[in-house]
mmCIF file of N, CA and C in Angstrom:
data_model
loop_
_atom_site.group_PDB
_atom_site.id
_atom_site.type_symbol
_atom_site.label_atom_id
_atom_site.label_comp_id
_atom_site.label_asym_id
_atom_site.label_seq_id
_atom_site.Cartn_x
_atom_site.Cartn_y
_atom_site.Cartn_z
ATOM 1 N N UNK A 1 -11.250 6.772 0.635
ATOM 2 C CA UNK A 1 -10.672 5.715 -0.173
ATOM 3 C C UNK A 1 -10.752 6.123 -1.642
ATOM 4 N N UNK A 2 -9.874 5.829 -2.501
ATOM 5 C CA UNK A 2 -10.017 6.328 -3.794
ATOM 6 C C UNK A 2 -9.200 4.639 -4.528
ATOM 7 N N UNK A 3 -9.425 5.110 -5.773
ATOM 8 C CA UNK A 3 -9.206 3.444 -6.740
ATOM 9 C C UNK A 3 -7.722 4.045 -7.081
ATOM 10 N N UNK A 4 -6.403 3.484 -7.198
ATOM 11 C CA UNK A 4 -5.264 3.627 -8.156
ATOM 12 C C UNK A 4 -5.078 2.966 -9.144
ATOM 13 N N UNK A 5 -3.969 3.267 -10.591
ATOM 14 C CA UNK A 5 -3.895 2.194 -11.597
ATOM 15 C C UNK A 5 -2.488 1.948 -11.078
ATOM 16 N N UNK A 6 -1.293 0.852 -11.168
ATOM 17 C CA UNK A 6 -0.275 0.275 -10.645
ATOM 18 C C UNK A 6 0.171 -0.354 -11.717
ATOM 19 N N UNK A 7 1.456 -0.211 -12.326
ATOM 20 C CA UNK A 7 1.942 -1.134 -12.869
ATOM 21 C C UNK A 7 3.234 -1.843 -12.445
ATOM 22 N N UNK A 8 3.813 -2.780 -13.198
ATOM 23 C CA UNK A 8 5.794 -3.568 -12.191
ATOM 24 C C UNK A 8 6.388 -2.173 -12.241
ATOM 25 N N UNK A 9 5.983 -1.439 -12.767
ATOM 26 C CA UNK A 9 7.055 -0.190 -12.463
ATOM 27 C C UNK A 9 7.260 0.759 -11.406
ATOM 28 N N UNK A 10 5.738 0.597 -10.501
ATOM 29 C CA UNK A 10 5.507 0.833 -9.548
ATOM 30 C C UNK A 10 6.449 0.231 -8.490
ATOM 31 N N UNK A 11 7.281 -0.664 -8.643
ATOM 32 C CA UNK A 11 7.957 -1.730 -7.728
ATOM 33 C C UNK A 11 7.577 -2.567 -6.736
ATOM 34 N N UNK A 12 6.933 -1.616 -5.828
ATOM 35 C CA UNK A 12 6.390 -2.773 -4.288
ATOM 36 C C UNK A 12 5.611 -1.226 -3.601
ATOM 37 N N UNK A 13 4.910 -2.394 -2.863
ATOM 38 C CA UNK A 13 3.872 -1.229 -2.071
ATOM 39 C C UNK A 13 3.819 -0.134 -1.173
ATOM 40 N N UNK A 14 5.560 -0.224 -0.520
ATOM 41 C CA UNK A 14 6.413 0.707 0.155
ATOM 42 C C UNK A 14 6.198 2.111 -0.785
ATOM 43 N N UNK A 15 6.588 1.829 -2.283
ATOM 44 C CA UNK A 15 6.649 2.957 -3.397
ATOM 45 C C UNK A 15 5.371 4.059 -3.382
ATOM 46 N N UNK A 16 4.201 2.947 -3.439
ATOM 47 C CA UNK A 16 2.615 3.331 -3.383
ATOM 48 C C UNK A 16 2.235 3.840 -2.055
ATOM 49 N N UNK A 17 2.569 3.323 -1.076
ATOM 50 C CA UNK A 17 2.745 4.155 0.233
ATOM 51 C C UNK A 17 2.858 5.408 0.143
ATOM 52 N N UNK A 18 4.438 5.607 0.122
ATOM 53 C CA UNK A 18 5.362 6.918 0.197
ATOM 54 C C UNK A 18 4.551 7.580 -0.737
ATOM 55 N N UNK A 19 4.152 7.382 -1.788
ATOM 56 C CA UNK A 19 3.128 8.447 -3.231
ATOM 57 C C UNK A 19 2.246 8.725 -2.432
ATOM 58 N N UNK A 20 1.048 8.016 -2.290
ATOM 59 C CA UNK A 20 -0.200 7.758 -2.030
ATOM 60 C C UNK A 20 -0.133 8.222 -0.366
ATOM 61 N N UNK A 21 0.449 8.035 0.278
ATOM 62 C CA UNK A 21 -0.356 8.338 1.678
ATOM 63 C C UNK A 21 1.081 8.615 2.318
ATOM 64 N N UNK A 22 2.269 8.995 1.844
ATOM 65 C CA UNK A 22 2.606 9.780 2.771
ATOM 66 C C UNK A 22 3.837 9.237 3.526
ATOM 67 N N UNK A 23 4.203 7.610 3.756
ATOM 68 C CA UNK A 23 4.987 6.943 4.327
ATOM 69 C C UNK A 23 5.230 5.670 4.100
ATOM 70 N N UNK A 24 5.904 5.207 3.991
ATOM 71 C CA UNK A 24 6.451 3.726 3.015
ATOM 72 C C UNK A 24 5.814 2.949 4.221
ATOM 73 N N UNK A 25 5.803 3.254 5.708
ATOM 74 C CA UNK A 25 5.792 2.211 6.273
ATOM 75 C C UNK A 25 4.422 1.879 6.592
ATOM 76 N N UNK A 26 3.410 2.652 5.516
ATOM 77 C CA UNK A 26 1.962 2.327 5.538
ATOM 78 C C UNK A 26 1.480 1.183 4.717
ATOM 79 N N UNK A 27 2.424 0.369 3.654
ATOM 80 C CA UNK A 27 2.366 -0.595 3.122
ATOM 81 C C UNK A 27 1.391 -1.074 3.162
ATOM 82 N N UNK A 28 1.484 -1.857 4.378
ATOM 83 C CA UNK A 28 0.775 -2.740 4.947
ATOM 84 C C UNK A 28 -0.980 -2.607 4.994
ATOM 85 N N UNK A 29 -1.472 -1.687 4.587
ATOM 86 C CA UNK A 29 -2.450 -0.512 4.760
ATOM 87 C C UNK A 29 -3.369 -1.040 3.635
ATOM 88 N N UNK A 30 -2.355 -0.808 1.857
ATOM 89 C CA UNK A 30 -3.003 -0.668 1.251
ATOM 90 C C UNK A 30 -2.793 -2.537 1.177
ATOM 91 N N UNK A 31 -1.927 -2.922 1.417
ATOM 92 C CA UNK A 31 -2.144 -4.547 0.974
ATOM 93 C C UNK A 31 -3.305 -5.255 1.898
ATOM 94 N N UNK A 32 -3.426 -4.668 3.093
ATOM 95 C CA UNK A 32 -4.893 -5.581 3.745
ATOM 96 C C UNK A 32 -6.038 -4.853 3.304
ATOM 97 N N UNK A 33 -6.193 -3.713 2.594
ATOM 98 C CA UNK A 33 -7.288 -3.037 1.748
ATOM 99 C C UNK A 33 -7.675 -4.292 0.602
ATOM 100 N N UNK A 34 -6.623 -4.544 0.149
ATOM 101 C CA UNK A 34 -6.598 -5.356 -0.998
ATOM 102 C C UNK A 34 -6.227 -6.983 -1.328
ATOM 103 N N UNK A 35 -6.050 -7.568 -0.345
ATOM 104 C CA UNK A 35 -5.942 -8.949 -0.107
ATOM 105 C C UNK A 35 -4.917 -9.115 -0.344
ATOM 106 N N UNK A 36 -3.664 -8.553 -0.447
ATOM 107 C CA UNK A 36 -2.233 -8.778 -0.764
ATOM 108 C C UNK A 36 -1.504 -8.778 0.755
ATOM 109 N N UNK A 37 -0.588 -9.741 0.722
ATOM 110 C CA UNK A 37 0.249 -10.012 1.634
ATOM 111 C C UNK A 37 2.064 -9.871 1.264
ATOM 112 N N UNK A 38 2.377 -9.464 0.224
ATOM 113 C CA UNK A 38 3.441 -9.238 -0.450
ATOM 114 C C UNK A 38 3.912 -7.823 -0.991
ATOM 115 N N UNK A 39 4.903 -7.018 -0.344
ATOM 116 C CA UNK A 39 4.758 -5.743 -1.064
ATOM 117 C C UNK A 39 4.953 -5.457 -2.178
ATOM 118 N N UNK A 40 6.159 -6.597 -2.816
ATOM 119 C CA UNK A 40 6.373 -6.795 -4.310
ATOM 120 C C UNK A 40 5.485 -6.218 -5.128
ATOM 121 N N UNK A 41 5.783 -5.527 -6.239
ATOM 122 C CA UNK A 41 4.668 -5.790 -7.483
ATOM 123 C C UNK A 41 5.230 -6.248 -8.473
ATOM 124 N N UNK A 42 6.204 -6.919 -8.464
ATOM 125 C CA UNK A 42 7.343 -7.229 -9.796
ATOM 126 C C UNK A 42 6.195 -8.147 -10.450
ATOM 127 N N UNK A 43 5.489 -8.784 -9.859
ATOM 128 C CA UNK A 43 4.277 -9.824 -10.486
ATOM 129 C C UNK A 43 3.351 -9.538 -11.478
ATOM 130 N N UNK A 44 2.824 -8.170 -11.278
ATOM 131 C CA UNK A 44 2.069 -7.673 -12.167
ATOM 132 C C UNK A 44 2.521 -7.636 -13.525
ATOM 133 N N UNK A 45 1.564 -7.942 -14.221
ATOM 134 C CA UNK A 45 1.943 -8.011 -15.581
ATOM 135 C C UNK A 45 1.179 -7.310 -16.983
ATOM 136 N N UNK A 46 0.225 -6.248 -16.655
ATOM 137 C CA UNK A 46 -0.025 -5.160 -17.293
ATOM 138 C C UNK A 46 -0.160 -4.163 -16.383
ATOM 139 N N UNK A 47 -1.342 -3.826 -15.732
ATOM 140 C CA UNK A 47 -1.429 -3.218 -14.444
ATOM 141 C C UNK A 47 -2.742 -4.058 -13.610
ATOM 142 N N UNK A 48 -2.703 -2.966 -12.561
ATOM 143 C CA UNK A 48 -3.679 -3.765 -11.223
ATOM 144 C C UNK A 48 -4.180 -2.213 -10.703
ATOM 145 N N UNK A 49 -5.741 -2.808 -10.656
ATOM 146 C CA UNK A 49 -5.816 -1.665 -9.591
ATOM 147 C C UNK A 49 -6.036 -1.775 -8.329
ATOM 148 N N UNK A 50 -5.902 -0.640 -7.419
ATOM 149 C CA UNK A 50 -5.587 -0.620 -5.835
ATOM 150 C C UNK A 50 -6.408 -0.366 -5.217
ATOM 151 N N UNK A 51 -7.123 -0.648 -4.290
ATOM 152 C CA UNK A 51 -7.394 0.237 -3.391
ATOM 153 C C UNK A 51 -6.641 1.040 -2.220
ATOM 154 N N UNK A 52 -7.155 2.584 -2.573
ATOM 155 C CA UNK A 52 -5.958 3.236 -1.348
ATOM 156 C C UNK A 52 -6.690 3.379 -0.271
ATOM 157 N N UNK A 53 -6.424 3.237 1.039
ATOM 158 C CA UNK A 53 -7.129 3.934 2.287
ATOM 159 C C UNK A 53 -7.076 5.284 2.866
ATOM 160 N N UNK A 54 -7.596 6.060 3.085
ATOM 161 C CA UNK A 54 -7.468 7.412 3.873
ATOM 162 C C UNK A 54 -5.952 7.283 4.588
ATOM 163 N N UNK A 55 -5.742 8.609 4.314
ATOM 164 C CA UNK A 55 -4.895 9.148 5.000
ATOM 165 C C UNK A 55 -4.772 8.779 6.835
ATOM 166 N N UNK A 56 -4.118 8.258 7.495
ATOM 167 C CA UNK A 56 -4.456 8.461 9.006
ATOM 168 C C UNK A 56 -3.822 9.726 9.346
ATOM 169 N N UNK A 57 -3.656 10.019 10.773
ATOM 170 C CA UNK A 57 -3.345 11.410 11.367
ATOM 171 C C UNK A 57 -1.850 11.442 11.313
ATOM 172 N N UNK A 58 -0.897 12.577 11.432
ATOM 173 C CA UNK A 58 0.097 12.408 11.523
ATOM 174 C C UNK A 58 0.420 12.094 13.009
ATOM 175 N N UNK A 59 -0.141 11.674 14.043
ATOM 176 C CA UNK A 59 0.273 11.513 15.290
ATOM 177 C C UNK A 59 0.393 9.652 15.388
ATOM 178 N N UNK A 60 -0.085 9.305 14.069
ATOM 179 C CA UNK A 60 -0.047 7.752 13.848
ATOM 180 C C UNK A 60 1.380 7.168 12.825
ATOM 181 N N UNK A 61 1.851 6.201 13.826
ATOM 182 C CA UNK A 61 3.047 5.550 13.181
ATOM 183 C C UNK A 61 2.708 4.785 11.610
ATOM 184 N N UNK A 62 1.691 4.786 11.353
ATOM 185 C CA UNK A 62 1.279 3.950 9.972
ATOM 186 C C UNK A 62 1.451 2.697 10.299
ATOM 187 N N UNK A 63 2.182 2.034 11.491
ATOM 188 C CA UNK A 63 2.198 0.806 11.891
ATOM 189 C C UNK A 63 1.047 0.043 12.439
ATOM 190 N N UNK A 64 0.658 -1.291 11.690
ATOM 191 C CA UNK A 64 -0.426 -2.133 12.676
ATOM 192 C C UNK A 64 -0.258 -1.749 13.846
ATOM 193 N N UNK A 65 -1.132 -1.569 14.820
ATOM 194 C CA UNK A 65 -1.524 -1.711 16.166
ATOM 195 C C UNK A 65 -0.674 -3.056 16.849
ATOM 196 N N UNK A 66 -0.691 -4.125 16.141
ATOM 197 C CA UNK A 66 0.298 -5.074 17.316
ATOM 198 C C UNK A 66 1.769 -5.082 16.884
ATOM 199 N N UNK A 67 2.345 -4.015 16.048
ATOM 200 C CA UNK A 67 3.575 -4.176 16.107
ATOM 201 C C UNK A 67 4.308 -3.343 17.462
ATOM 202 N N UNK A 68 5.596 -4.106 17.743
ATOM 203 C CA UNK A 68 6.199 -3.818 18.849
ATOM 204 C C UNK A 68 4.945 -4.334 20.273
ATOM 205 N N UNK A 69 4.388 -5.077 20.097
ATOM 206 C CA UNK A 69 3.226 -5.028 21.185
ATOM 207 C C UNK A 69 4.038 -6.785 21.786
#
């Protein structure tokens, strides 16, 4: 896990994904790291920092476990 700085320019958490770990559709990843439920960042209004999570394996969809379930 490592800390990021984020600002609205960053756009939404898809962006921070794809940078940070590799695949937009890990989103979801860093927003339950961080109590966010919104990928938006248009909200931010100087910056925010993140928490990022480890990398998973590439044999992993980056998808929650109950999607498609």
């Amino acid at each position: 896990m490592k800390d990021i700085i984020v600002t609205s320019a960053d756009i939404s958490l898809f962006h921070v994904a794809a940078r940070e770990l590799g695949g937009a559709c890990q989103w979801w990843r860093i927003a339950d790291f961080n109590g966010l439920s919104d990928p938006d960042l248009g909200w931010v209004e100087t910056v925010l920092t993140l928490k990022i999570p480890g990398i998973v394996s590439e044999s992993s969809s980056g998808l929650p476990d109950d999607v498609g379930q």
